[in-house]
C-alpha cells in the first residue's frame, strides 16, 4: 500500500537528548538515538515502505519531565522551532509535526499550541503522560482543573492530543523491583497511559469538551479489552468515587479517541480492536525508531482485514482527521 500516513514517529535533538535508558541494551540505545537525531535516513526508510507522510513528535519523556515551569516553556518553544526548521523544513512534503507543550504552565501551553498550529503549521499536540512540577515524584494529569485552558484551546483549534506513555512515578514503582526492564515500553508504559486515559474518560472532560480528540498508541493501551469490564463494574457499584462522566466509558472510547497500530504486530489484537471501536477510529503508526518500518509495514499490509479498512487505517482516516492531502512526491 502506497501513501501511508504514520503518526507516532519520534525525534530528538542533541540539545534535549531525553532518551537514555538504564534498562536497554547499549547498542539498541545508540541505534535509536542515531535515528532520532537524523532525518535523511528516516525519509529513505519511508520511501522503501510506502509511507508518504510521517507526523513527528519529540520523544518521551519530553517537555513533561522538565521540572522548572519557566524552563519548560522555553524548551517547548525551542524544540518546536527546531522541528519546524530542521525536520519539517527539510522535507515539507513528507514530514509534519506534533507540538511539544509546557503543561507545567497550562496557560503557556495553550499559547504554545496556538503558535505551533497557526504559525508553524503543526497538526496537533504530543503529551508524554503526566507533567512533573518541582520534582520527579510530582504529577499533574490532563484531567485536573488546572489544565482546562489547554483543553479549551485544542478544542478551539480543532487539533487532536496524542497521549504518549512515560514511566510511572518513582514512588509507584515498587511492583517493578527486580523486573525494572519492564518499567517502560514492555509493560509499565501501557498501564500508566491506560490509567491516565481512564481518568480523562471518567472526569467528564469529554462532556465539557465534546469536540476534543485524544490519540492513543499501541492499539489503545489495552483499553478496548479492559474498559468494558470497568464499565460493567461501575454500572453496578457506581458512586461519587467513579468520576463525573455522563455517558458510558466505552462511548467516549468510540467517539473521542483514535487508536494507532504503533508497536503492535498481532492480527488478533487489531481485529478485536476493530470490533470494539470500528475501522474509522484506527490509524497506522510505526513507533519509529523504537520499532522498525521494515517490520511493521509488511505486517500491516498482510494482516487479514478488508482492503477498504486497510485504506482507512493506512491513510484516509488520518487525511480526514488532520486535513491532509497526498504529497505529490510521496511513494
mmCIF file of N, CA, C and O in Angstrom, residues 15-73:
data_model
loop_
_atom_site.group_PDB
_atom_site.id
_atom_site.type_symbol
_atom_site.label_atom_id
_atom_site.label_comp_id
_atom_site.label_asym_id
_atom_site.label_seq_id
_atom_site.Cartn_x
_atom_site.Cartn_y
_atom_site.Cartn_z
ATOM 1 N N UNK A 15 20.357 19.013 21.749
ATOM 2 C CA UNK A 15 20.155 19.987 22.811
ATOM 3 C C UNK A 15 19.235 19.465 23.912
ATOM 4 O O UNK A 15 19.211 20.004 25.016
ATOM 5 N N UNK A 16 18.458 18.437 23.596
ATOM 6 C CA UNK A 16 17.475 17.922 24.555
ATOM 7 C C UNK A 16 17.876 16.546 25.064
ATOM 8 O O UNK A 16 18.015 16.324 26.246
ATOM 9 N N UNK A 17 18.030 15.576 24.149
ATOM 10 C CA UNK A 17 18.582 14.252 24.435
ATOM 11 C C UNK A 17 17.921 13.616 25.651
ATOM 12 O O UNK A 17 18.525 13.417 26.695
ATOM 13 N N UNK A 18 16.657 13.229 25.479
ATOM 14 C CA UNK A 18 15.846 12.738 26.599
ATOM 15 C C UNK A 18 15.678 11.231 26.611
ATOM 16 O O UNK A 18 14.857 10.708 27.341
ATOM 17 N N UNK A 19 16.439 10.487 25.814
ATOM 18 C CA UNK A 19 16.081 9.097 25.564
ATOM 19 C C UNK A 19 16.883 8.063 26.344
ATOM 20 O O UNK A 19 16.669 6.867 26.174
ATOM 21 N N UNK A 20 17.838 8.462 27.166
ATOM 22 C CA UNK A 20 18.690 7.491 27.851
ATOM 23 C C UNK A 20 17.864 6.512 28.679
ATOM 24 O O UNK A 20 16.890 6.876 29.327
ATOM 25 N N UNK A 21 18.236 5.230 28.637
ATOM 26 C CA UNK A 21 17.540 4.201 29.405
ATOM 27 C C UNK A 21 18.559 3.323 30.102
ATOM 28 O O UNK A 21 19.542 2.897 29.504
ATOM 29 N N UNK A 22 18.323 3.057 31.371
ATOM 30 C CA UNK A 22 19.216 2.179 32.128
ATOM 31 C C UNK A 22 18.873 0.711 31.909
ATOM 32 O O UNK A 22 19.605 -0.166 32.362
ATOM 33 N N UNK A 23 17.789 0.429 31.209
ATOM 34 C CA UNK A 23 17.298 -0.942 31.136
ATOM 35 C C UNK A 23 17.288 -1.497 29.717
ATOM 36 O O UNK A 23 16.703 -2.533 29.461
ATOM 37 N N UNK A 24 17.947 -0.812 28.786
ATOM 38 C CA UNK A 24 18.026 -1.287 27.417
ATOM 39 C C UNK A 24 19.469 -1.595 27.056
ATOM 40 O O UNK A 24 20.406 -0.991 27.601
ATOM 41 N N UNK A 25 19.652 -2.508 26.133
ATOM 42 C CA UNK A 25 20.964 -2.820 25.606
ATOM 43 C C UNK A 25 21.603 -1.555 25.036
ATOM 44 O O UNK A 25 20.955 -0.789 24.316
ATOM 45 N N UNK A 26 22.880 -1.323 25.350
ATOM 46 C CA UNK A 26 23.531 -0.076 24.944
ATOM 47 C C UNK A 26 23.560 0.067 23.429
ATOM 48 O O UNK A 26 23.416 1.173 22.896
ATOM 49 N N UNK A 27 23.732 -1.028 22.708
ATOM 50 C CA UNK A 27 23.737 -0.960 21.255
ATOM 51 C C UNK A 27 22.395 -0.512 20.710
ATOM 52 O O UNK A 27 22.326 0.284 19.764
ATOM 53 N N UNK A 28 21.307 -1.015 21.303
ATOM 54 C CA UNK A 28 19.961 -0.611 20.884
ATOM 55 C C UNK A 28 19.765 0.882 21.134
ATOM 56 O O UNK A 28 19.259 1.604 20.263
ATOM 57 N N UNK A 29 20.174 1.367 22.311
ATOM 58 C CA UNK A 29 20.004 2.779 22.641
ATOM 59 C C UNK A 29 20.786 3.649 21.655
ATOM 60 O O UNK A 29 20.285 4.681 21.177
ATOM 61 N N UNK A 30 21.997 3.242 21.324
ATOM 62 C CA UNK A 30 22.808 4.025 20.387
ATOM 63 C C UNK A 30 22.166 4.082 19.003
ATOM 64 O O UNK A 30 22.143 5.130 18.357
ATOM 65 N N UNK A 31 21.636 2.953 18.549
ATOM 66 C CA UNK A 31 20.996 2.927 17.231
ATOM 67 C C UNK A 31 19.750 3.802 17.215
ATOM 68 O O UNK A 31 19.496 4.539 16.251
ATOM 69 N N UNK A 32 18.954 3.715 18.281
ATOM 70 C CA UNK A 32 17.745 4.536 18.363
ATOM 71 C C UNK A 32 18.105 6.014 18.404
ATOM 72 O O UNK A 32 17.510 6.837 17.692
ATOM 73 N N UNK A 33 19.090 6.377 19.224
ATOM 74 C CA UNK A 33 19.456 7.786 19.344
ATOM 75 C C UNK A 33 19.939 8.344 18.015
ATOM 76 O O UNK A 33 19.618 9.481 17.645
ATOM 77 N N UNK A 34 20.699 7.548 17.272
ATOM 78 C CA UNK A 34 21.173 7.995 15.964
ATOM 79 C C UNK A 34 20.000 8.287 15.031
ATOM 80 O O UNK A 34 19.965 9.330 14.359
ATOM 81 N N UNK A 35 19.021 7.398 15.001
ATOM 82 C CA UNK A 35 17.864 7.589 14.123
ATOM 83 C C UNK A 35 16.964 8.726 14.604
ATOM 84 O O UNK A 35 16.319 9.391 13.795
ATOM 85 N N UNK A 36 16.900 8.953 15.912
ATOM 86 C CA UNK A 36 16.084 10.048 16.430
ATOM 87 C C UNK A 36 16.596 11.405 15.961
ATOM 88 O O UNK A 36 15.815 12.339 15.757
ATOM 89 N N UNK A 37 17.906 11.522 15.795
ATOM 90 C CA UNK A 37 18.509 12.825 15.544
ATOM 91 C C UNK A 37 18.786 13.101 14.068
ATOM 92 O O UNK A 37 19.178 14.214 13.725
ATOM 93 N N UNK A 38 18.618 12.123 13.186
ATOM 94 C CA UNK A 38 18.859 12.379 11.767
ATOM 95 C C UNK A 38 17.528 12.393 11.025
ATOM 96 O O UNK A 38 16.492 12.020 11.567
ATOM 97 N N UNK A 39 17.557 12.799 9.773
ATOM 98 C CA UNK A 39 16.306 12.929 9.028
ATOM 99 C C UNK A 39 16.357 12.250 7.668
ATOM 100 O O UNK A 39 15.361 11.700 7.206
ATOM 101 N N UNK A 40 17.508 12.248 6.998
ATOM 102 C CA UNK A 40 17.577 11.702 5.644
ATOM 103 C C UNK A 40 17.306 10.206 5.613
ATOM 104 O O UNK A 40 16.582 9.716 4.741
ATOM 105 N N UNK A 41 17.882 9.449 6.548
ATOM 106 C CA UNK A 41 17.655 8.009 6.583
ATOM 107 C C UNK A 41 16.197 7.699 6.899
ATOM 108 O O UNK A 41 15.624 6.737 6.382
ATOM 109 N N UNK A 42 15.580 8.525 7.727
ATOM 110 C CA UNK A 42 14.159 8.354 8.044
ATOM 111 C C UNK A 42 13.319 8.405 6.772
ATOM 112 O O UNK A 42 12.452 7.556 6.545
ATOM 113 N N UNK A 43 13.566 9.407 5.954
ATOM 114 C CA UNK A 43 12.789 9.547 4.723
ATOM 115 C C UNK A 43 13.098 8.426 3.750
ATOM 116 O O UNK A 43 12.199 7.935 3.051
ATOM 117 N N UNK A 44 14.354 7.964 3.714
ATOM 118 C CA UNK A 44 14.686 6.812 2.869
ATOM 119 C C UNK A 44 13.933 5.571 3.329
ATOM 120 O O UNK A 44 13.444 4.784 2.500
ATOM 121 N N UNK A 45 13.826 5.377 4.629
ATOM 122 C CA UNK A 45 13.047 4.254 5.161
ATOM 123 C C UNK A 45 11.574 4.385 4.787
ATOM 124 O O UNK A 45 10.904 3.395 4.464
ATOM 125 N N UNK A 46 11.054 5.607 4.844
ATOM 126 C CA UNK A 46 9.670 5.846 4.427
ATOM 127 C C UNK A 46 9.480 5.492 2.952
ATOM 128 O O UNK A 46 8.508 4.830 2.583
ATOM 129 N N UNK A 47 10.406 5.918 2.121
ATOM 130 C CA UNK A 47 10.315 5.625 0.686
ATOM 131 C C UNK A 47 10.241 4.123 0.438
ATOM 132 O O UNK A 47 9.426 3.639 -0.362
ATOM 133 N N UNK A 48 11.101 3.389 1.119
ATOM 134 C CA UNK A 48 11.179 1.947 0.907
ATOM 135 C C UNK A 48 9.914 1.229 1.347
ATOM 136 O O UNK A 48 9.581 0.149 0.845
ATOM 137 N N UNK A 49 9.161 1.844 2.269
ATOM 138 C CA UNK A 49 7.997 1.184 2.850
ATOM 139 C C UNK A 49 6.662 1.831 2.476
ATOM 140 O O UNK A 49 5.642 1.515 3.079
ATOM 141 N N UNK A 50 6.674 2.692 1.482
ATOM 142 C CA UNK A 50 5.423 3.263 1.003
ATOM 143 C C UNK A 50 4.744 4.199 1.974
ATOM 144 O O UNK A 50 3.516 4.329 1.958
ATOM 145 N N UNK A 51 5.517 4.863 2.842
ATOM 146 C CA UNK A 51 4.954 5.834 3.783
ATOM 147 C C UNK A 51 5.114 7.220 3.183
ATOM 148 O O UNK A 51 6.230 7.686 2.946
ATOM 149 N N UNK A 52 4.005 7.877 2.917
ATOM 150 C CA UNK A 52 4.046 9.179 2.277
ATOM 151 C C UNK A 52 4.348 10.306 3.244
ATOM 152 O O UNK A 52 5.096 11.231 2.933
ATOM 153 N N UNK A 53 3.749 10.252 4.444
ATOM 154 C CA UNK A 53 3.905 11.313 5.439
ATOM 155 C C UNK A 53 4.147 10.685 6.805
ATOM 156 O O UNK A 53 3.459 9.737 7.185
ATOM 157 N N UNK A 54 5.105 11.226 7.539
ATOM 158 C CA UNK A 54 5.289 10.900 8.956
ATOM 159 C C UNK A 54 5.047 12.163 9.775
ATOM 160 O O UNK A 54 5.582 13.230 9.448
ATOM 161 N N UNK A 55 4.243 12.028 10.818
ATOM 162 C CA UNK A 55 3.981 13.139 11.742
ATOM 163 C C UNK A 55 4.880 12.929 12.949
ATOM 164 O O UNK A 55 4.742 11.944 13.677
ATOM 165 N N UNK A 56 5.803 13.842 13.171
ATOM 166 C CA UNK A 56 6.884 13.659 14.132
ATOM 167 C C UNK A 56 6.559 14.290 15.478
ATOM 168 O O UNK A 56 5.850 15.282 15.572
ATOM 169 N N UNK A 57 7.147 13.696 16.535
ATOM 170 C CA UNK A 57 6.952 14.220 17.886
ATOM 171 C C UNK A 57 8.225 14.049 18.697
ATOM 172 O O UNK A 57 8.950 13.058 18.550
ATOM 173 N N UNK A 58 8.492 15.021 19.571
ATOM 174 C CA UNK A 58 9.631 14.951 20.474
ATOM 175 C C UNK A 58 9.484 13.732 21.370
ATOM 176 O O UNK A 58 8.438 13.505 21.968
ATOM 177 N N UNK A 59 10.546 12.937 21.462
ATOM 178 C CA UNK A 59 10.457 11.667 22.162
ATOM 179 C C UNK A 59 10.226 11.828 23.669
ATOM 180 O O UNK A 59 10.568 12.865 24.255
ATOM 181 N N UNK A 60 9.665 10.784 24.255
ATOM 182 C CA UNK A 60 9.379 10.787 25.698
ATOM 183 C C UNK A 60 10.679 10.777 26.504
ATOM 184 O O UNK A 60 11.689 10.294 26.018
ATOM 185 N N UNK A 61 10.680 11.285 27.756
ATOM 186 C CA UNK A 61 9.554 11.889 28.468
ATOM 187 C C UNK A 61 9.284 13.336 28.092
ATOM 188 O O UNK A 61 8.375 13.944 28.631
ATOM 189 N N UNK A 62 10.064 13.883 27.171
ATOM 190 C CA UNK A 62 9.757 15.178 26.595
ATOM 191 C C UNK A 62 9.760 16.338 27.563
ATOM 192 O O UNK A 62 10.375 16.296 28.639
ATOM 193 N N UNK A 63 9.059 17.376 27.177
ATOM 194 C CA UNK A 63 8.966 18.591 27.992
ATOM 195 C C UNK A 63 8.330 18.290 29.339
ATOM 196 O O UNK A 63 8.601 18.967 30.349
ATOM 197 N N UNK A 64 7.504 17.251 29.404
ATOM 198 C CA UNK A 64 6.783 16.922 30.632
ATOM 199 C C UNK A 64 7.713 16.613 31.808
ATOM 200 O O UNK A 64 7.310 16.716 32.964
ATOM 201 N N UNK A 65 8.966 16.242 31.522
ATOM 202 C CA UNK A 65 9.912 15.901 32.582
ATOM 203 C C UNK A 65 10.781 17.073 33.016
ATOM 204 O O UNK A 65 11.617 16.922 33.911
ATOM 205 N N UNK A 66 10.602 18.246 32.414
ATOM 206 C CA UNK A 66 11.359 19.432 32.813
ATOM 207 C C UNK A 66 10.750 19.965 34.112
ATOM 208 O O UNK A 66 9.565 20.315 34.151
ATOM 209 N N UNK A 67 11.528 20.017 35.165
ATOM 210 C CA UNK A 67 10.970 20.288 36.490
ATOM 211 C C UNK A 67 10.603 21.755 36.710
ATOM 212 O O UNK A 67 9.669 22.056 37.453
ATOM 213 N N UNK A 68 11.328 22.663 36.086
ATOM 214 C CA UNK A 68 11.073 24.087 36.286
ATOM 215 C C UNK A 68 10.114 24.602 35.214
ATOM 216 O O UNK A 68 10.408 24.488 34.023
ATOM 217 N N UNK A 69 8.965 25.169 35.603
ATOM 218 C CA UNK A 69 7.987 25.613 34.602
ATOM 219 C C UNK A 69 8.539 26.607 33.597
ATOM 220 O O UNK A 69 8.232 26.519 32.396
ATOM 221 N N UNK A 70 9.341 27.567 34.041
ATOM 222 C CA UNK A 70 9.893 28.557 33.117
ATOM 223 C C UNK A 70 10.816 27.894 32.099
ATOM 224 O O UNK A 70 10.804 28.236 30.906
ATOM 225 N N UNK A 71 11.613 26.948 32.556
ATOM 226 C CA UNK A 71 12.494 26.232 31.627
ATOM 227 C C UNK A 71 11.683 25.363 30.667
ATOM 228 O O UNK A 71 12.066 25.192 29.507
ATOM 229 N N UNK A 72 10.586 24.814 31.139
ATOM 230 C CA UNK A 72 9.727 24.013 30.266
ATOM 231 C C UNK A 72 9.140 24.876 29.149
ATOM 232 O O UNK A 72 9.070 24.446 27.986
ATOM 233 N N UNK A 73 8.696 26.081 29.484
ATOM 234 C CA UNK A 73 8.149 26.999 28.482
ATOM 235 C C UNK A 73 9.200 27.301 27.417
ATOM 236 O O UNK A 73 8.919 27.242 26.209
#
